[in-house]
Amino acid sequence: MNNTAVLLIGIGVLAVGTFSMRFAGPALRSRVEVPERAQQVLAAAAIVLLAALVATSALTDGHGPAGVARPAGVLVGGVLAWRKAPFVLVVVAAAATAAGLRLLGVP
């Protein structure tokens, strides 16, 4: 079996699995009752997962720390997002903060 066949089989298996997962949610919604506590835990888990992703992306660069400019940019973006600023302003302000600090020589 060559690599193309293995790749196509893998894509097919992943496509069937993805479709099955997407179909199972609406199909089982009326049959499976998720406890209220489990729903609360899942909602909190999503927030924790997103916070962990932001923290690792903002604070690390490869195997070392990211310096000061990137976390400062993320902080500015986070504060603007918390204050419900327009998304474009959040992105531009975060990027401008990080770029400005790097321009000033801050790592």
XYZ file of N, CA and C in Angstrom:
321
model
N 0.854 -1.167 0.000
C 0.000 0.000 0.000
C 0.902 1.233 0.000
N 0.634 2.148 -0.902
C 1.488 3.329 -0.961
C 0.964 4.427 -0.039
N 1.705 5.502 0.034
C 1.341 6.576 0.958
C 0.053 7.292 0.566
N -0.229 7.385 -0.737
C -1.455 8.067 -1.176
C -2.689 7.300 -0.710
N -2.642 5.987 -0.815
C -3.792 5.192 -0.372
C -3.989 5.314 1.131
N -2.899 5.286 1.888
C -3.007 5.437 3.342
C -3.566 6.810 3.688
N -3.100 7.824 2.967
C -3.595 9.184 3.207
C -5.086 9.288 2.914
N -5.513 8.716 1.795
C -6.936 8.774 1.439
C -7.792 7.989 2.433
N -7.301 6.856 2.890
C -8.041 6.083 3.894
C -8.140 6.881 5.199
N -7.050 7.512 5.581
C -7.068 8.337 6.786
C -8.039 9.493 6.674
N -8.040 10.150 5.541
C -8.982 11.257 5.327
C -10.417 10.745 5.390
N -10.666 9.600 4.777
C -12.012 9.025 4.801
C -12.458 8.669 6.207
N -11.558 8.056 6.990
C -11.901 7.684 8.369
C -12.188 8.933 9.195
N -11.354 9.949 9.047
C -11.579 11.193 9.792
C -12.872 11.881 9.354
N -13.188 11.839 8.059
C -14.426 12.450 7.580
C -15.643 11.735 8.149
N -15.609 10.405 8.154
C -16.740 9.646 8.710
C -16.863 9.903 10.209
N -15.740 9.934 10.913
C -15.776 10.205 12.348
C -16.303 11.591 12.644
N -15.853 12.573 11.886
C -16.314 13.942 12.099
C -17.807 14.066 11.825
N -18.265 13.465 10.705
C -19.691 13.534 10.393
C -20.506 12.823 11.463
N -20.012 11.690 11.946
C -20.733 10.946 12.978
C -20.869 11.762 14.254
N -19.782 12.437 14.647
C -19.839 13.265 15.852
C -20.815 14.423 15.679
N -20.783 15.045 14.499
C -21.685 16.173 14.257
C -23.141 15.707 14.195
N -23.381 14.526 13.659
C -24.737 14.011 13.547
C -25.250 13.529 14.900
N -24.366 13.007 15.741
C -24.790 12.430 17.013
C -25.366 13.473 17.954
N -24.842 14.680 17.932
C -25.326 15.724 18.836
C -26.813 15.998 18.678
N -27.248 16.443 17.501
C -28.683 16.701 17.334
C -29.535 15.437 17.426
N -28.996 14.293 16.970
C -29.792 13.057 16.997
C -30.018 12.560 18.411
N -29.058 12.751 19.298
C -29.171 12.239 20.662
C -29.642 13.288 21.658
N -29.833 14.501 21.214
C -30.199 15.583 22.132
C -31.463 15.273 22.933
N -32.460 14.746 22.268
C -33.717 14.474 22.967
C -33.676 13.166 23.754
N -32.695 12.312 23.491
C -32.644 11.011 24.158
C -31.731 10.983 25.375
N -30.751 11.864 25.393
C -29.779 11.861 26.479
C -29.960 13.127 27.299
N -30.098 12.943 28.604
C -30.243 14.090 29.501
C -28.909 14.332 30.203
N -28.327 15.491 29.957
C -27.058 15.847 30.608
C -27.410 16.583 31.898
N -26.879 16.117 33.037
C -27.192 16.784 34.307
C -26.750 18.251 34.297
N -27.450 19.049 35.060
C -27.167 20.486 35.126
C -25.733 20.743 35.574
N -25.278 19.962 36.559
C -23.910 20.134 37.067
C -22.886 19.837 35.969
N -23.147 18.813 35.146
C -22.223 18.481 34.056
C -22.195 19.603 33.017
N -23.343 20.223 32.769
C -23.383 21.342 31.834
C -22.568 22.516 32.357
N -22.659 22.768 33.668
C -21.881 23.858 34.263
C -20.384 23.565 34.187
N -20.008 22.319 34.451
C -18.593 21.943 34.392
C -18.075 22.066 32.958
N -18.874 21.637 31.995
C -18.437 21.739 30.593
C -18.284 23.198 30.171
N -19.175 24.062 30.623
C -19.059 25.486 30.296
C -17.793 26.077 30.914
N -17.516 25.708 32.159
C -16.291 26.194 32.808
C -15.059 25.604 32.144
N -15.142 24.365 31.703
C -13.997 23.724 31.059
C -13.641 24.433 29.755
N -14.628 24.895 29.043
C -14.349 25.613 27.801
C -13.607 26.920 28.087
N -14.009 27.611 29.138
C -13.340 28.868 29.502
C -11.919 28.602 29.955
N -11.731 27.566 30.757
C -10.390 27.225 31.238
C -9.494 26.820 30.076
N -10.028 26.051 29.150
C -9.243 25.634 27.987
C -8.834 26.845 27.149
N -9.747 27.769 26.936
C -9.422 28.974 26.169
C -8.395 29.828 26.898
N -8.526 29.953 28.202
C -7.556 30.731 28.988
C -6.174 30.088 28.933
N -6.119 28.768 28.995
C -4.831 28.075 28.914
C -4.201 28.269 27.551
N -5.004 28.242 26.517
C -4.475 28.463 25.166
C -3.917 29.874 25.026
N -4.648 30.858 25.539
C -4.178 32.239 25.480
C -2.891 32.404 26.280
N -2.852 31.816 27.462
C -1.669 31.958 28.323
C -0.436 31.332 27.682
N -0.568 30.133 27.164
C 0.606 29.495 26.567
C 1.027 30.192 25.289
N 0.082 30.704 24.533
C 0.440 31.414 23.305
C 1.068 32.770 23.601
N 0.608 33.420 24.646
C 1.092 34.769 24.949
C 2.396 34.763 25.725
N 2.593 33.759 26.555
C 3.725 33.804 27.475
C 4.923 32.972 27.046
N 4.756 32.093 26.071
C 5.877 31.242 25.671
C 6.162 31.414 24.188
N 7.435 31.223 23.870
C 7.880 31.244 22.472
C 8.811 30.052 22.311
N 8.323 28.995 21.721
C 9.099 27.766 21.641
C 9.204 27.133 23.005
N 10.435 26.993 23.497
C 10.635 26.394 24.817
C 10.992 27.435 25.872
N 10.938 28.715 25.524
C 11.308 29.749 26.473
C 10.226 30.792 26.626
N 10.487 31.762 27.458
C 9.500 32.840 27.640
C 9.414 33.729 26.404
N 8.263 34.382 26.237
C 8.022 35.192 25.046
C 8.513 36.619 25.201
N 8.972 37.001 26.363
C 9.398 38.373 26.568
C 8.267 39.196 27.147
N 8.309 40.491 26.919
C 7.331 41.397 27.512
C 6.349 41.925 26.467
N 6.819 42.124 25.244
C 5.994 42.779 24.227
C 4.739 41.968 23.898
N 4.878 40.687 23.691
C 3.710 39.880 23.328
C 2.683 39.808 24.452
N 3.086 39.505 25.687
C 2.063 39.513 26.750
C 1.408 40.881 26.933
N 2.184 41.953 26.736
C 1.592 43.287 26.856
C 0.546 43.508 25.765
N 0.839 43.065 24.558
C -0.140 43.178 23.473
C -1.389 42.367 23.754
N -1.196 41.163 24.259
C -2.352 40.322 24.603
C -3.153 40.957 25.731
N -2.465 41.553 26.693
C -3.154 42.216 27.788
C -3.999 43.382 27.276
N -3.422 44.183 26.395
C -4.178 45.306 25.822
C -5.393 44.788 25.052
N -5.182 43.742 24.253
C -6.304 43.160 23.513
C -7.363 42.586 24.438
N -6.921 41.943 25.514
C -7.876 41.381 26.460
C -8.707 42.438 27.158
N -8.040 43.518 27.546
C -8.773 44.598 28.224
C -9.779 45.231 27.267
N -9.357 45.452 26.014
C -10.288 46.050 25.046
C -11.451 45.107 24.738
N -11.163 43.814 24.654
C -12.244 42.854 24.412
C -13.195 42.812 25.597
N -12.636 42.887 26.806
C -13.466 42.903 28.015
C -14.352 44.142 28.045
N -13.836 45.249 27.548
C -14.615 46.491 27.505
C -15.529 46.544 26.288
N -15.599 45.443 25.536
C -16.479 45.282 24.375
C -16.151 46.268 23.251
N -14.865 46.476 23.023
C -14.440 47.298 21.890
C -14.646 46.506 20.603
N -14.751 47.174 19.475
C -14.887 46.453 18.199
C -13.684 45.530 17.967
N -13.951 44.392 17.330
C -12.928 43.371 17.155
C -11.720 43.902 16.393
N -11.958 44.695 15.381
C -10.841 45.240 14.602
C -9.956 46.101 15.493
N -10.566 46.903 16.343
C -9.792 47.743 17.265
C -8.986 46.882 18.242
N -9.571 45.797 18.714
C -8.865 44.899 19.639
C -7.616 44.334 18.973
N -7.774 43.841 17.766
C -6.643 43.222 17.063
C -5.583 44.257 16.729
N -5.994 45.390 16.207
C -5.034 46.424 15.812
C -4.308 46.984 17.033
N -5.035 47.227 18.112
C -4.394 47.763 19.320
C -3.417 46.765 19.920
N -3.780 45.484 19.945
C -2.871 44.463 20.476
C -1.618 44.355 19.619
N -1.791 44.329 18.313
C -0.633 44.232 17.422
C 0.222 45.487 17.494
N -0.416 46.655 17.558
C 0.332 47.906 17.634
C 1.100 48.009 18.948
N 0.510 47.529 20.024
C 1.219 47.552 21.309
C 2.461 46.678 21.265
N 2.312 45.460 20.786
C 3.460 44.555 20.705
C 4.510 45.099 19.744
N 4.072 45.607 18.603
C 5.024 46.136 17.622
C 5.714 47.388 18.147
N 4.957 48.259 18.820
C 5.555 49.473 19.369
C 6.597 49.167 20.432
N 6.274 48.210 21.304
C 7.244 47.838 22.337
C 8.494 47.216 21.722
N 8.321 46.401 20.704
C 9.492 45.803 20.044
C 10.301 46.860 19.312
N 9.612 47.852 18.756
C 10.313 48.949 18.094
C 11.158 49.741 19.087
N 10.679 49.821 20.326
C 11.430 50.520 21.372
C 12.535 49.648 21.982
N 12.630 48.410 21.516
C 13.685 47.531 21.997
C 13.288 46.619 23.130
N 12.013 46.629 23.477
C 11.529 45.734 24.535
C 11.355 44.349 23.918
N 11.911 43.324 24.524
C 11.816 41.987 23.902
C 10.417 41.414 23.925
